[in-house]
Amino acid sequence: MFSSPRTQSAATARRPLNSRVPSVRSSLGPGATSSPSAIFSPAGRRVSSIGSRGTPSRIVLHPTASETVNYDVQLFGSSLPVKVMEALTTADADEFLTVKIHEAGWAWLVYCDHLIIWKITQSSSTKFMVCKELQLPPSDYKCSADLVDIYIHSSEGTSGQAGSFVLSSSKNQLVRLIPDVSGKINQHVMHQGQGMLSGIGRRVSSLFGMLSPTVESNLRAVLWDKVDCFYTLTDSSINKWELEDTSECHVLSWEMSKVLKESISDAIWGSESDYNSIKEEIHFEYLDLSQNIDGLVILVAAWHPRESPCLAYYTLVTVKDEGYNVSDEVVVEVTRFNPPFQSKDALFCQLIIPNLNSHAACLCTRDAIFACSTASTRGFMPQEKIPFETQGDNILGAGSYGGLPIFFAKKSGLLAVSARESVSVLPHNLEDSISSSLDVPSSQALLMDTSRRTESVAHDKTKLLKAAFLQYCRKDLVGAQSTVDNLFPPDAEVGSDDELDEAIAQISVDLIDDYPASDPRWAHSVPEEAAGFCNISLILLHQLEDKMKAHSFYLDFLQEVGLFGRLGTCQVRGTLMATRLLLCEHAEKLSAAIVLKNHHTRLPAVVNAAIQLALNKRMRSVPQSLTAPDVYFREISQMDIIFECFIDKEEADLENTIIDTVEWGHINVNVNTILKDMLHAACQYRENKRSLYESEDLEEEPEFIPWTASTGPDGIRAVIARQHSIILKKVYPQADTNLRNTLIEQLVALLNYFLDDYVTQLKSVDRPNNQKRYSTLEAEYTQKRSELLSPLLTLGQYTWASSLAEKYCDFDILVQICDLTDNQTRLQQYMTQFTDQNFSDFLFRWYLEKGKRGKLLSQPVSQHGQLASFLQAHEHLSWLHEIQIKDFEKAHRTLQTLANMETRYFCKKRTLLGLSKLAAWASDFPEDLLKEKMDEISEEELFLLHQETLPSQLLEEKQLDLNVMPVLSALELINLYISEENRRANEYDFKKALDLLDYINEEDVDVDKEELKLEILCKAIKRDTWTAVEGMDDPIDATKDAVFVKVLQQLLNKGTDLRQYLPDVETLLQSDELFSLQSNSYFEYLLKANYEFYVKEHP
């Protein structure tokens, strides 16, 4: 029985060690988190035995340790209390003794009706020993430490809030006990499938008489998680409960039996030929439940009775609790612990996972411990059985404390199991150098107690992380994990710890910039503050290879201890960079440096000269005992400066060497080879290790500029651009055919790395919230790409240019090549190859811009669909394509739309209307629809006729040309027809002006059609001198040749009702336009006479 952890005043265990003893009841233990380690580690060792305890001068191993390969079994903590030792000594051989070890640092022993509780610590001191012995009440059931829980009051002696407890029967019936301040205990049944039940007060002695008989599942194990949640494992399901102060909620029930049986059977016997026939005969026993970083871990034993010999296979099954359901993913780890099957009772085994953030685990029986892992992915522990029966000892209980698995052996007391330190994977002197750089001896570097470790962490996290790395290299995974967890707790927010990124980045720099102090030539050149990594290699190449090896181990270490996934960003070259990519950069530089060192052997003069320039630029002196390459190759983090130095040296040599010599061309070839091979090594490492450095969450990462694409005047991009110019402008023109081929091949390789790094940078900013930066960078990339590839076209290097253009989607280069070589077949291939990148649209647009419309419209049938889609935005050409494919209806609509939109050129509008009419005639329009469309076009043409028939004299006067003049509106045409410049205007001109009134939009509020009509009529009147006929007897005959009269006659001939059409005669006489004639009575007489004659006499 354990109290709910919500009321405990001491740290509580995350899970119980649920000893399965014959009993009617099982206990449910509390869950709480402690500071975990990812793998169990000897955080504090002591040297003592039961006979002589408290001598902390040496480590004392249990005799069992001599039988193990990978693990040490050592005595743990201070001496056992006298009461415990007496109980162990006086107990009979067949006396049932059980021990419980609590993660909060407490242990208790139960034997007969005695309960002994004592405090355990990692220290060997007995100064703070606490031990209490209590008498257990009489019971019909066998007592077990697993059925005991303790409640600890505060150290000040004040009373705490009363705790609550949960009891369970072996049939999975749960009861909640809540004591009150008076000492009375209230209890209520926790009903599965219901939310909250109020307590029912009864005596504890009558507890099991009230349990419901409907629950039939056998309880196998219990597990507390957090402070208000626990799980129960039965022989068919996992149940999850959440507790409140006085109520509880059953939130999850997962029927696991079928899924687990199938998964385990398949993992163990799936490869057997008769698997389908035997899988129904396989038996399973669920033994224990725990949890780690991956989820819930179930210990299951499986056996097949007809198998010979019949073995019990102990398996660890990991499932993930997703809140209110369990994930479908099941991970089965079949351990190598498979003793012969005897009986179900003999299957007893406990699962110990001392660290929530670890895959390490221990299986514990009464006479053996089996160390293993819950997953064989990363950080898994070697599997090994640690026997106790050979020593005549047996295990009474188990648990964990301080991230260590702790066991209580009857003869030996408390024991801790830890991974045995192994020979380091690092070179011997590099190993010693790391150890000597720490404040403590290497053999004791990680055996500090908790308080000392905390102080050291605050003082120098980088140094202690190095120590953890050293442990990892010695194959002490548990020690390394423990140190890392104390330095950078796993529950810290991901990406929030700048110290983590700084420490990891600094150690990586220290590794690649390590001083080879074991090289005697460096004896007086290693500064005291050097990082402490040393290398004995006297050969530079070996030194670089050793650094690469160490850096690879460093990456493995970060992965194993769980730090790699927590990396954030750090400052590099004045900007933020993802730390994982910085680690990749360091390895890439090592790869490039190794290649450079190989070239140093082949071309010592060239490389030495560049190295000397690099050291001069960095103002690095060369000690007398060393050479320039020694100094340069030591500081790998700054090795990229040599790229610019090669170009500087090359330009100087080309100037000082006679052009006609063979050596002159080889100067460029040698530098090209070195640069190309160094870039290749770096980029190949990046590509090969892509999966290692990839991150799933890239949204928050800063822009990534690879070091091989460094910017600025001395950056590698500038270096390649300079080399591009040197090759094409200086060397290539002077080279013979063979040398030219070599130069172009080398140049293309350099340009490939240049462009590839641009693509990498572009991908790093291709996010919805960074589109402005992406567009800017893409424009820069496109410009650079064109500048670098276009010269290859000028030189006729079409094959090389197309290879790069195809890879980096430079469609302009590809189209130019196909156009220059008239290779339509390749163009069609590109249209298919780059369909997703809209190559066809680019090609069509290129044809338009270059004025190659014939080629645009002569596309093969397979491209008609894409061409039609493209031409939707270019209707001035789409009608040609539509006619070509005989889609006359669409061509008609397109031409009519273009005609309606055309305002710039009158002739073009007239032509488009004519073509639209022809397309309509050629189409399959129904007869009635065709007539409607013809009438519509004819109306448009009739309007245009008014502009087409403008008097030539007027056009000359206005300096207008029908071939280039814009389309005029109706109002503009009226003004032209009635203008003074139309000196030869007759009745037809004014009649056209009146006809044009019909084309003025009624919605045009700026034009009053009646006033405009009045103006036209007035202008017609003023075309004649009405006073010239004064004195004639017949006014009608006298004015018969007047323009105004002839206009009236035209209107009559058209059938116009003049009474309705003409304004009132008085309105005409009073208009401002006729102001000069208003005082002439004879004019009034003539006008009224004509009005009367034509309006009244000819209605």
mmCIF file with all atom_site columns, C-alpha atoms in Angstrom, residues 674-786:
data_model
loop_
_atom_site.group_PDB
_atom_site.id
_atom_site.type_symbol
_atom_site.label_atom_id
_atom_site.label_alt_id
_atom_site.label_comp_id
_atom_site.label_asym_id
_atom_site.label_entity_id
_atom_site.label_seq_id
_atom_site.pdbx_PDB_ins_code
_atom_site.Cartn_x
_atom_site.Cartn_y
_atom_site.Cartn_z
_atom_site.occupancy
_atom_site.B_iso_or_equiv
_atom_site.pdbx_formal_charge
_atom_site.auth_seq_id
_atom_site.auth_comp_id
_atom_site.auth_asym_id
_atom_site.auth_atom_id
_atom_site.pdbx_PDB_model_num
ATOM 1   C CA . ILE A 1 674 ? 42.792 21.476 -55.137 1.00 0.00 ? 674 ILE A CA 1
ATOM 2   C CA . LEU A 1 675 ? 39.759 23.722 -54.796 1.00 0.00 ? 675 LEU A CA 1
ATOM 3   C CA . LYS A 1 676 ? 37.486 21.226 -56.519 1.00 0.00 ? 676 LYS A CA 1
ATOM 4   C CA . ASP A 1 677 ? 38.625 18.276 -54.410 1.00 0.00 ? 677 ASP A CA 1
ATOM 5   C CA . MET A 1 678 ? 38.340 20.196 -51.136 1.00 0.00 ? 678 MET A CA 1
ATOM 6   C CA . LEU A 1 679 ? 34.814 21.347 -51.967 1.00 0.00 ? 679 LEU A CA 1
ATOM 7   C CA . HIS A 1 680 ? 33.909 17.855 -53.102 1.00 0.00 ? 680 HIS A CA 1
ATOM 8   C CA . ALA A 1 681 ? 35.066 16.321 -49.805 1.00 0.00 ? 681 ALA A CA 1
ATOM 9   C CA . ALA A 1 682 ? 33.081 18.849 -47.772 1.00 0.00 ? 682 ALA A CA 1
ATOM 10  C CA . CYS A 1 683 ? 29.902 18.565 -49.842 1.00 0.00 ? 683 CYS A CA 1
ATOM 11  C CA . GLN A 1 684 ? 30.131 14.782 -50.036 1.00 0.00 ? 684 GLN A CA 1
ATOM 12  C CA . TYR A 1 685 ? 30.296 14.572 -46.240 1.00 0.00 ? 685 TYR A CA 1
ATOM 13  C CA . ARG A 1 686 ? 27.293 16.884 -45.989 1.00 0.00 ? 686 ARG A CA 1
ATOM 14  C CA . GLU A 1 687 ? 25.311 14.756 -48.406 1.00 0.00 ? 687 GLU A CA 1
ATOM 15  C CA . ASN A 1 688 ? 26.319 11.398 -46.920 1.00 0.00 ? 688 ASN A CA 1
ATOM 16  C CA . LYS A 1 689 ? 25.466 12.544 -43.395 1.00 0.00 ? 689 LYS A CA 1
ATOM 17  C CA . ARG A 1 690 ? 22.299 14.402 -44.343 1.00 0.00 ? 690 ARG A CA 1
ATOM 18  C CA . SER A 1 691 ? 20.064 12.094 -42.319 1.00 0.00 ? 691 SER A CA 1
ATOM 19  C CA . LEU A 1 692 ? 22.223 12.619 -39.225 1.00 0.00 ? 692 LEU A CA 1
ATOM 20  C CA . TYR A 1 693 ? 21.967 16.403 -39.273 1.00 0.00 ? 693 TYR A CA 1
ATOM 21  C CA . GLU A 1 694 ? 18.398 16.728 -40.544 1.00 0.00 ? 694 GLU A CA 1
ATOM 22  C CA . SER A 1 695 ? 15.809 18.327 -38.317 1.00 0.00 ? 695 SER A CA 1
ATOM 23  C CA . GLU A 1 696 ? 12.045 17.836 -38.509 1.00 0.00 ? 696 GLU A CA 1
ATOM 24  C CA . ASP A 1 697 ? 11.250 21.329 -37.253 1.00 0.00 ? 697 ASP A CA 1
ATOM 25  C CA . LEU A 1 698 ? 12.846 23.907 -39.537 1.00 0.00 ? 698 LEU A CA 1
ATOM 26  C CA . GLU A 1 699 ? 10.342 26.709 -39.077 1.00 0.00 ? 699 GLU A CA 1
ATOM 27  C CA . GLU A 1 700 ? 12.264 28.480 -36.338 1.00 0.00 ? 700 GLU A CA 1
ATOM 28  C CA . GLU A 1 701 ? 15.769 27.852 -37.639 1.00 0.00 ? 701 GLU A CA 1
ATOM 29  C CA . PRO A 1 702 ? 17.772 30.793 -39.004 1.00 0.00 ? 702 PRO A CA 1
ATOM 30  C CA . GLU A 1 703 ? 18.949 31.104 -42.580 1.00 0.00 ? 703 GLU A CA 1
ATOM 31  C CA . PHE A 1 704 ? 21.727 28.631 -43.354 1.00 0.00 ? 704 PHE A CA 1
ATOM 32  C CA . ILE A 1 705 ? 24.733 29.787 -45.383 1.00 0.00 ? 705 ILE A CA 1
ATOM 33  C CA . PRO A 1 706 ? 27.188 26.887 -45.741 1.00 0.00 ? 706 PRO A CA 1
ATOM 34  C CA . TRP A 1 707 ? 30.806 27.755 -45.058 1.00 0.00 ? 707 TRP A CA 1
ATOM 35  C CA . THR A 1 708 ? 31.520 26.642 -48.624 1.00 0.00 ? 708 THR A CA 1
ATOM 36  C CA . ALA A 1 709 ? 29.260 29.510 -49.707 1.00 0.00 ? 709 ALA A CA 1
ATOM 37  C CA . SER A 1 710 ? 30.623 32.193 -47.413 1.00 0.00 ? 710 SER A CA 1
ATOM 38  C CA . THR A 1 711 ? 29.948 35.701 -48.675 1.00 0.00 ? 711 THR A CA 1
ATOM 39  C CA . GLY A 1 712 ? 31.985 38.885 -48.742 1.00 0.00 ? 712 GLY A CA 1
ATOM 40  C CA . PRO A 1 713 ? 35.045 39.844 -50.799 1.00 0.00 ? 713 PRO A CA 1
ATOM 41  C CA . ASP A 1 714 ? 37.150 37.057 -49.292 1.00 0.00 ? 714 ASP A CA 1
ATOM 42  C CA . GLY A 1 715 ? 34.357 34.452 -49.105 1.00 0.00 ? 715 GLY A CA 1
ATOM 43  C CA . ILE A 1 716 ? 34.372 31.225 -51.091 1.00 0.00 ? 716 ILE A CA 1
ATOM 44  C CA . ARG A 1 717 ? 31.649 32.492 -53.421 1.00 0.00 ? 717 ARG A CA 1
ATOM 45  C CA . ALA A 1 718 ? 33.899 35.369 -54.383 1.00 0.00 ? 718 ALA A CA 1
ATOM 46  C CA . VAL A 1 719 ? 36.802 32.943 -54.774 1.00 0.00 ? 719 VAL A CA 1
ATOM 47  C CA . ILE A 1 720 ? 34.893 30.782 -57.271 1.00 0.00 ? 720 ILE A CA 1
ATOM 48  C CA . ALA A 1 721 ? 33.720 33.875 -59.169 1.00 0.00 ? 721 ALA A CA 1
ATOM 49  C CA . ARG A 1 722 ? 37.346 35.062 -59.415 1.00 0.00 ? 722 ARG A CA 1
ATOM 50  C CA . GLN A 1 723 ? 38.486 31.661 -60.606 1.00 0.00 ? 723 GLN A CA 1
ATOM 51  C CA . HIS A 1 724 ? 35.688 31.662 -63.183 1.00 0.00 ? 724 HIS A CA 1
ATOM 52  C CA . SER A 1 725 ? 37.058 34.922 -64.573 1.00 0.00 ? 725 SER A CA 1
ATOM 53  C CA . ILE A 1 726 ? 40.673 33.711 -64.516 1.00 0.00 ? 726 ILE A CA 1
ATOM 54  C CA . ILE A 1 727 ? 39.849 30.509 -66.390 1.00 0.00 ? 727 ILE A CA 1
ATOM 55  C CA . LEU A 1 728 ? 37.680 32.043 -69.100 1.00 0.00 ? 728 LEU A CA 1
ATOM 56  C CA . LYS A 1 729 ? 39.432 35.375 -69.632 1.00 0.00 ? 729 LYS A CA 1
ATOM 57  C CA . LYS A 1 730 ? 43.097 34.545 -69.041 1.00 0.00 ? 730 LYS A CA 1
ATOM 58  C CA . VAL A 1 731 ? 43.840 30.859 -69.381 1.00 0.00 ? 731 VAL A CA 1
ATOM 59  C CA . TYR A 1 732 ? 41.224 29.401 -71.727 1.00 0.00 ? 732 TYR A CA 1
ATOM 60  C CA . PRO A 1 733 ? 41.988 31.701 -74.687 1.00 0.00 ? 733 PRO A CA 1
ATOM 61  C CA . GLN A 1 734 ? 45.660 30.671 -74.556 1.00 0.00 ? 734 GLN A CA 1
ATOM 62  C CA . ALA A 1 735 ? 45.086 26.937 -74.050 1.00 0.00 ? 735 ALA A CA 1
ATOM 63  C CA . ASP A 1 736 ? 45.136 24.128 -76.589 1.00 0.00 ? 736 ASP A CA 1
ATOM 64  C CA . THR A 1 737 ? 42.193 21.784 -77.121 1.00 0.00 ? 737 THR A CA 1
ATOM 65  C CA . ASN A 1 738 ? 43.169 19.225 -74.474 1.00 0.00 ? 738 ASN A CA 1
ATOM 66  C CA . LEU A 1 739 ? 43.841 21.859 -71.860 1.00 0.00 ? 739 LEU A CA 1
ATOM 67  C CA . ARG A 1 740 ? 40.597 23.626 -72.699 1.00 0.00 ? 740 ARG A CA 1
ATOM 68  C CA . ASN A 1 741 ? 38.627 20.455 -72.126 1.00 0.00 ? 741 ASN A CA 1
ATOM 69  C CA . THR A 1 742 ? 40.310 20.004 -68.747 1.00 0.00 ? 742 THR A CA 1
ATOM 70  C CA . LEU A 1 743 ? 39.708 23.613 -67.749 1.00 0.00 ? 743 LEU A CA 1
ATOM 71  C CA . ILE A 1 744 ? 36.014 23.559 -68.657 1.00 0.00 ? 744 ILE A CA 1
ATOM 72  C CA . GLU A 1 745 ? 35.479 20.289 -66.819 1.00 0.00 ? 745 GLU A CA 1
ATOM 73  C CA . GLN A 1 746 ? 37.112 21.720 -63.695 1.00 0.00 ? 746 GLN A CA 1
ATOM 74  C CA . LEU A 1 747 ? 35.200 24.978 -64.000 1.00 0.00 ? 747 LEU A CA 1
ATOM 75  C CA . VAL A 1 748 ? 31.871 23.157 -64.285 1.00 0.00 ? 748 VAL A CA 1
ATOM 76  C CA . ALA A 1 749 ? 32.701 21.198 -61.108 1.00 0.00 ? 749 ALA A CA 1
ATOM 77  C CA . LEU A 1 750 ? 33.427 24.451 -59.230 1.00 0.00 ? 750 LEU A CA 1
ATOM 78  C CA . LEU A 1 751 ? 30.223 26.051 -60.531 1.00 0.00 ? 751 LEU A CA 1
ATOM 79  C CA . ASN A 1 752 ? 28.273 22.982 -59.448 1.00 0.00 ? 752 ASN A CA 1
ATOM 80  C CA . TYR A 1 753 ? 29.346 23.477 -55.821 1.00 0.00 ? 753 TYR A CA 1
ATOM 81  C CA . PHE A 1 754 ? 28.707 27.223 -56.090 1.00 0.00 ? 754 PHE A CA 1
ATOM 82  C CA . LEU A 1 755 ? 25.129 26.761 -57.300 1.00 0.00 ? 755 LEU A CA 1
ATOM 83  C CA . ASP A 1 756 ? 24.392 23.810 -55.020 1.00 0.00 ? 756 ASP A CA 1
ATOM 84  C CA . ASP A 1 757 ? 25.227 25.900 -51.964 1.00 0.00 ? 757 ASP A CA 1
ATOM 85  C CA . TYR A 1 758 ? 22.907 28.631 -53.214 1.00 0.00 ? 758 TYR A CA 1
ATOM 86  C CA . VAL A 1 759 ? 20.117 26.057 -53.458 1.00 0.00 ? 759 VAL A CA 1
ATOM 87  C CA . THR A 1 760 ? 20.834 24.915 -49.901 1.00 0.00 ? 760 THR A CA 1
ATOM 88  C CA . GLN A 1 761 ? 20.626 28.500 -48.688 1.00 0.00 ? 761 GLN A CA 1
ATOM 89  C CA . LEU A 1 762 ? 17.388 29.072 -50.595 1.00 0.00 ? 762 LEU A CA 1
ATOM 90  C CA . LYS A 1 763 ? 15.790 25.990 -49.053 1.00 0.00 ? 763 LYS A CA 1
ATOM 91  C CA . SER A 1 764 ? 16.620 27.281 -45.579 1.00 0.00 ? 764 SER A CA 1
ATOM 92  C CA . VAL A 1 765 ? 14.498 30.413 -46.116 1.00 0.00 ? 765 VAL A CA 1
ATOM 93  C CA . ASP A 1 766 ? 11.702 28.818 -48.124 1.00 0.00 ? 766 ASP A CA 1
ATOM 94  C CA . ARG A 1 767 ? 9.034  29.322 -45.466 1.00 0.00 ? 767 ARG A CA 1
ATOM 95  C CA . PRO A 1 768 ? 5.715  31.169 -45.490 1.00 0.00 ? 768 PRO A CA 1
ATOM 96  C CA . ASN A 1 769 ? 6.942  33.791 -43.008 1.00 0.00 ? 769 ASN A CA 1
ATOM 97  C CA . ASN A 1 770 ? 10.160 34.488 -44.924 1.00 0.00 ? 770 ASN A CA 1
ATOM 98  C CA . GLN A 1 771 ? 8.995  34.968 -48.502 1.00 0.00 ? 771 GLN A CA 1
ATOM 99  C CA . LYS A 1 772 ? 10.468 38.457 -48.864 1.00 0.00 ? 772 LYS A CA 1
ATOM 100 C CA . ARG A 1 773 ? 13.957 37.185 -48.056 1.00 0.00 ? 773 ARG A CA 1
ATOM 101 C CA . TYR A 1 774 ? 13.393 34.174 -50.305 1.00 0.00 ? 774 TYR A CA 1
ATOM 102 C CA . SER A 1 775 ? 12.427 36.367 -53.251 1.00 0.00 ? 775 SER A CA 1
ATOM 103 C CA . THR A 1 776 ? 15.455 38.608 -52.771 1.00 0.00 ? 776 THR A CA 1
ATOM 104 C CA . LEU A 1 777 ? 17.830 35.668 -52.503 1.00 0.00 ? 777 LEU A CA 1
ATOM 105 C CA . GLU A 1 778 ? 16.241 33.896 -55.473 1.00 0.00 ? 778 GLU A CA 1
ATOM 106 C CA . ALA A 1 779 ? 16.730 36.980 -57.625 1.00 0.00 ? 779 ALA A CA 1
ATOM 107 C CA . GLU A 1 780 ? 20.370 37.143 -56.550 1.00 0.00 ? 780 GLU A CA 1
ATOM 108 C CA . TYR A 1 781 ? 20.807 33.438 -57.292 1.00 0.00 ? 781 TYR A CA 1
ATOM 109 C CA . THR A 1 782 ? 19.185 33.741 -60.720 1.00 0.00 ? 782 THR A CA 1
ATOM 110 C CA . GLN A 1 783 ? 21.446 36.641 -61.649 1.00 0.00 ? 783 GLN A CA 1
ATOM 111 C CA . LYS A 1 784 ? 24.622 34.869 -60.489 1.00 0.00 ? 784 LYS A CA 1
ATOM 112 C CA . ARG A 1 785 ? 23.612 31.674 -62.262 1.00 0.00 ? 785 ARG A CA 1
ATOM 113 C CA . SER A 1 786 ? 23.117 33.522 -65.531 1.00 0.00 ? 786 SER A CA 1
#
